[in-house]
Amino acid sequence: MNSRLFIIIAALLVSLTAWGQRNEIERPEAGDIQVNLLLGSSTFFEQDALGGYDYLLPADNSTGIGIGGFSGNQSGDPAMFLNLGDMNSNSIVNMVGVKVGVFVHEHFDVNVMFGMNINLTPKKDFIEGDFSIPDMSIPDQQYILGKTNHVFQLQLGSNYYFFTGNKRILPYAGVVTGFQMARVEATYPFTGEETSEGEPVELYRATYRAGQVWAIQGGIVAGIDYSLAPGLILGAEVCPAMYQYSMMEIHPSGFGPYRAAHHNIKLLTMPRLKLAFRF
């Protein structure tokens, strides 16, 4: 963040705080709605910068089926592709999502957060060029693998808010549970490749590949809200304890699924900043 932007944001917060001091800060009441913009650590599955979720696709050859790259009889480690918040690499400028909470009581709220991402690449067949005339050659048109992948997450939670002597300060603690899933499907077009007998490769290789990973989560959330002005809140939260169970599945065409499970327990993880609006 450059210095000019930081000064502008700091001046805005000071102005809002001064304005809020001249107006009565009200504690939450039953029926209030709070919209939270979360910044910081995300719980989405890890994605390789180049391959995305390609580690879920079965191998092209018959040497074996496994998670990620593998050699010999050993498959890749599922933990390499899973994430439950990282205290070392999260960024406060990374938007995690928007969480909406409804106060069912002045001390209790029920909240939900949902996110989804869909990517689709249509397949393109290989078209053979013509190189019979050296000065007028027509190049090949390379094929593109058809691929569809999507990922979504859903989190549900409830918090208990503690009233203090200062109406601006509102600490809270609660529980959260969540589900997330990522799936990738790939379809081979005509590739122009042939076997040693001169037959198209598609006759011998499955043209469809798919895989998915899903996870369930549960944990404890704790944080604090500070009212800058009526209806405008700046806060921070962390997960004192969080558990995640993940299942990775690879589905090669014509074969049974390959499954790998993973358990993850973390303490004091997923630090986040929060900008919220209550109305």
XYZ file of C-alpha atoms in Angstrom:
279
model
C 0.000 0.000 0.000
C 1.572 3.324 -1.031
C 1.967 6.154 1.492
C -0.604 8.458 -0.160
C -3.348 5.824 -0.024
C -2.439 5.017 3.579
C -2.720 8.702 4.553
C -6.107 8.994 2.843
C -7.473 5.900 4.605
C -6.060 7.003 7.969
C -7.587 10.480 7.594
C -10.934 8.933 6.643
C -10.919 6.675 9.704
C -10.015 9.583 12.001
C -12.821 11.690 10.521
C -15.345 8.883 10.917
C -14.253 8.299 14.500
C -14.604 12.007 15.319
C -18.018 12.044 13.671
C -19.045 8.961 15.618
C -18.048 10.578 18.887
C -20.684 13.245 18.274
C -23.324 10.568 17.635
C -24.610 7.913 19.979
C -23.149 4.449 19.345
C -25.862 1.834 19.740
C -25.287 -1.788 20.645
C -26.790 -4.426 18.339
C -30.440 -5.323 18.724
C -32.508 -8.289 17.600
C -33.264 -7.947 13.901
C -30.110 -5.991 13.008
C -28.211 -7.127 9.908
C -24.422 -6.896 9.679
C -22.540 -7.217 6.375
C -18.845 -8.072 6.854
C -16.101 -7.654 4.262
C -13.313 -10.057 5.312
C -9.668 -9.448 4.427
C -6.828 -11.868 5.114
C -6.475 -15.636 5.160
C -8.696 -17.821 2.983
C -9.827 -21.413 3.464
C -9.993 -22.307 -0.233
C -7.991 -25.271 -1.478
C -4.476 -24.554 -2.714
C -4.097 -24.100 -6.479
C -0.864 -24.527 -8.363
C -0.105 -21.332 -10.307
C 0.217 -23.258 -13.583
C -1.989 -26.299 -13.266
C -4.928 -25.171 -11.164
C -6.694 -28.358 -10.095
C -4.946 -30.526 -12.692
C -3.540 -32.713 -9.909
C -7.043 -34.238 -9.733
C -6.878 -35.497 -13.331
C -5.767 -39.125 -13.889
C -2.488 -39.744 -15.696
C -2.533 -40.060 -19.492
C -0.660 -43.352 -19.476
C -1.196 -46.718 -17.808
C 1.676 -46.484 -15.320
C -0.581 -45.665 -12.375
C -3.231 -43.437 -10.820
C -2.450 -41.089 -7.938
C -2.605 -37.594 -6.481
C -0.336 -35.066 -8.208
C 2.974 -36.154 -9.668
C 4.133 -39.594 -8.576
C 7.096 -41.850 -9.203
C 7.287 -45.588 -8.722
C 4.546 -46.762 -6.379
C 4.239 -43.561 -4.303
C 1.540 -40.959 -4.903
C 1.757 -37.274 -3.993
C 0.933 -36.000 -0.509
C -2.681 -34.682 -0.279
C -1.580 -32.019 2.229
C 0.269 -30.211 -0.580
C -3.016 -29.237 -2.208
C -5.142 -28.394 0.840
C -5.344 -25.201 2.864
C -6.911 -24.154 6.159
C -5.490 -20.666 6.527
C -1.790 -19.836 6.569
C -0.359 -17.488 9.202
C 2.777 -16.913 7.154
C 1.526 -16.026 3.656
C -1.876 -14.391 4.110
C -2.295 -10.806 2.937
C -4.578 -8.182 4.455
C -5.363 -6.925 0.946
C -6.698 -10.354 -0.035
C -10.492 -10.308 -0.003
C -11.754 -13.567 1.485
C -15.452 -12.935 0.959
C -18.565 -11.248 2.268
C -20.279 -12.629 5.352
C -23.825 -11.638 6.261
C -25.055 -11.984 9.827
C -28.495 -11.508 11.381
C -28.878 -10.775 15.087
C -31.532 -13.148 16.455
C -30.867 -11.694 19.921
C -28.898 -8.687 21.105
C -26.099 -11.094 22.080
C -26.399 -13.713 19.319
C -26.100 -13.640 15.550
C -26.368 -16.273 12.807
C -24.090 -15.707 9.815
C -23.407 -17.207 6.400
C -20.673 -16.801 3.767
C -20.688 -18.269 0.238
C -18.222 -18.104 -2.634
C -17.971 -19.785 -6.040
C -15.711 -19.744 -9.101
C -16.421 -21.461 -12.451
C -13.997 -21.795 -15.384
C -14.819 -23.305 -18.782
C -12.483 -23.879 -21.726
C -14.158 -25.466 -24.793
C -12.134 -28.114 -26.600
C -10.537 -27.429 -30.000
C -9.664 -30.209 -32.453
C -6.278 -30.552 -34.102
C -6.299 -29.502 -37.769
C -3.453 -30.794 -39.903
C -1.615 -28.306 -42.052
C -0.180 -28.706 -45.535
C 3.595 -28.531 -46.039
C 3.744 -30.045 -49.539
C 4.588 -26.669 -51.078
C 7.666 -25.238 -49.257
C 6.949 -21.584 -50.054
C 3.212 -21.831 -49.297
C 3.065 -24.018 -46.198
C -0.073 -24.060 -44.068
C 0.731 -24.583 -40.361
C -1.063 -27.045 -38.092
C -3.751 -25.764 -35.742
C -2.904 -27.176 -32.335
C -5.601 -28.813 -30.243
C -6.807 -27.467 -26.880
C -7.952 -29.769 -24.107
C -11.555 -29.074 -23.126
C -11.693 -28.363 -19.407
C -14.303 -27.347 -16.855
C -13.546 -26.687 -13.208
C -15.480 -25.108 -10.412
C -14.946 -24.522 -6.717
C -17.317 -23.274 -4.050
C -17.416 -22.921 -0.297
C -20.188 -22.381 2.223
C -19.708 -21.371 5.847
C -22.351 -21.157 8.581
C -21.724 -19.809 12.056
C -23.056 -18.168 15.166
C -21.379 -15.672 17.520
C -22.040 -14.518 21.053
C -21.264 -10.813 21.639
C -20.065 -9.629 25.068
C -21.196 -6.189 26.196
C -18.514 -4.070 27.861
C -18.503 -0.694 29.579
C -17.434 0.884 26.285
C -20.220 0.687 23.688
C -17.680 1.006 20.881
C -15.872 -2.214 21.837
C -17.741 -5.475 21.228
C -15.760 -8.716 21.655
C -17.317 -11.961 20.497
C -16.771 -15.707 20.355
C -18.583 -18.339 18.366
C -18.535 -21.483 16.272
C -18.297 -21.997 12.523
C -18.832 -24.954 10.220
C -18.237 -25.136 6.506
C -18.189 -27.211 3.354
C -16.156 -26.678 0.212
C -15.674 -28.581 -3.006
C -13.580 -28.341 -6.162
C -14.095 -30.406 -9.300
C -12.313 -30.556 -12.651
C -13.345 -32.391 -15.842
C -11.286 -32.686 -19.016
C -12.233 -34.008 -22.455
C -9.731 -34.755 -25.213
C -10.537 -33.433 -28.704
C -9.071 -34.933 -31.865
C -5.325 -34.672 -31.239
C -3.861 -35.947 -34.517
C -1.715 -38.412 -32.567
C -1.355 -42.008 -33.705
C -0.097 -45.264 -32.246
C 2.833 -47.168 -33.704
C 0.288 -49.107 -35.802
C -1.009 -45.892 -37.347
C -4.322 -45.885 -35.466
C -5.687 -42.746 -33.746
C -4.677 -42.507 -30.092
C -8.287 -41.835 -29.060
C -9.137 -45.488 -29.762
C -6.792 -46.603 -26.995
C -6.833 -43.744 -24.509
C -9.845 -42.674 -22.464
C -11.067 -39.309 -23.739
C -12.638 -38.250 -20.435
C -10.915 -37.533 -17.111
C -12.318 -36.098 -13.898
C -11.505 -35.574 -10.250
C -12.774 -33.704 -7.224
C -11.861 -32.739 -3.685
C -14.287 -31.832 -0.908
C -13.883 -30.912 2.733
C -15.919 -30.298 5.870
C -14.729 -27.885 8.548
C -15.583 -26.986 12.095
C -14.009 -24.678 14.608
C -14.088 -21.831 17.092
C -14.016 -18.152 16.124
C -13.060 -15.202 18.318
C -12.756 -11.514 17.507
C -13.532 -7.949 18.402
C -15.583 -5.228 16.718
C -14.864 -1.522 17.136
C -17.543 0.972 16.119
C -15.954 3.840 14.191
C -19.354 5.453 13.704
C -22.997 4.392 13.935
C -23.321 1.417 11.614
C -19.619 1.384 10.578
C -17.371 -1.214 12.226
C -13.702 -2.144 12.014
C -12.750 -5.491 13.495
C -10.357 -8.422 13.639
C -10.882 -12.112 14.194
C -8.970 -15.371 14.456
C -9.778 -19.078 14.773
C -8.413 -20.417 18.086
C -9.036 -23.967 16.846
C -10.126 -25.387 13.496
C -10.522 -28.932 12.154
C -10.867 -29.970 8.508
C -11.512 -33.374 6.959
C -10.779 -33.578 3.232
C -11.375 -36.263 0.637
C -9.639 -36.215 -2.755
C -11.035 -38.411 -5.541
C -9.735 -39.205 -9.014
C -12.156 -40.764 -11.516
C -10.396 -42.299 -14.545
C -12.735 -43.362 -17.331
C -13.522 -47.068 -17.111
C -11.949 -47.577 -13.665
C -12.977 -47.235 -10.052
C -12.229 -43.988 -8.180
C -8.921 -43.382 -6.398
C -9.483 -41.778 -2.975
C -7.150 -40.145 -0.466
C -8.293 -38.694 2.884
C -6.626 -36.009 4.978
C -7.155 -34.641 8.512
C -6.022 -31.154 9.515
C -6.095 -29.541 12.971
C -4.767 -26.016 13.520
C -4.608 -23.647 16.486
C -4.683 -19.845 16.318
C -5.004 -19.701 12.539
C -6.873 -17.688 9.864
C -6.207 -14.116 11.117
C -8.512 -11.649 9.364
C -9.404 -7.980 9.311
C -13.020 -7.003 8.965
C -14.871 -3.953 7.662
C -18.559 -4.218 8.534
C -21.797 -2.302 8.119
C -24.674 -2.785 10.536
C -28.195 -1.617 9.806
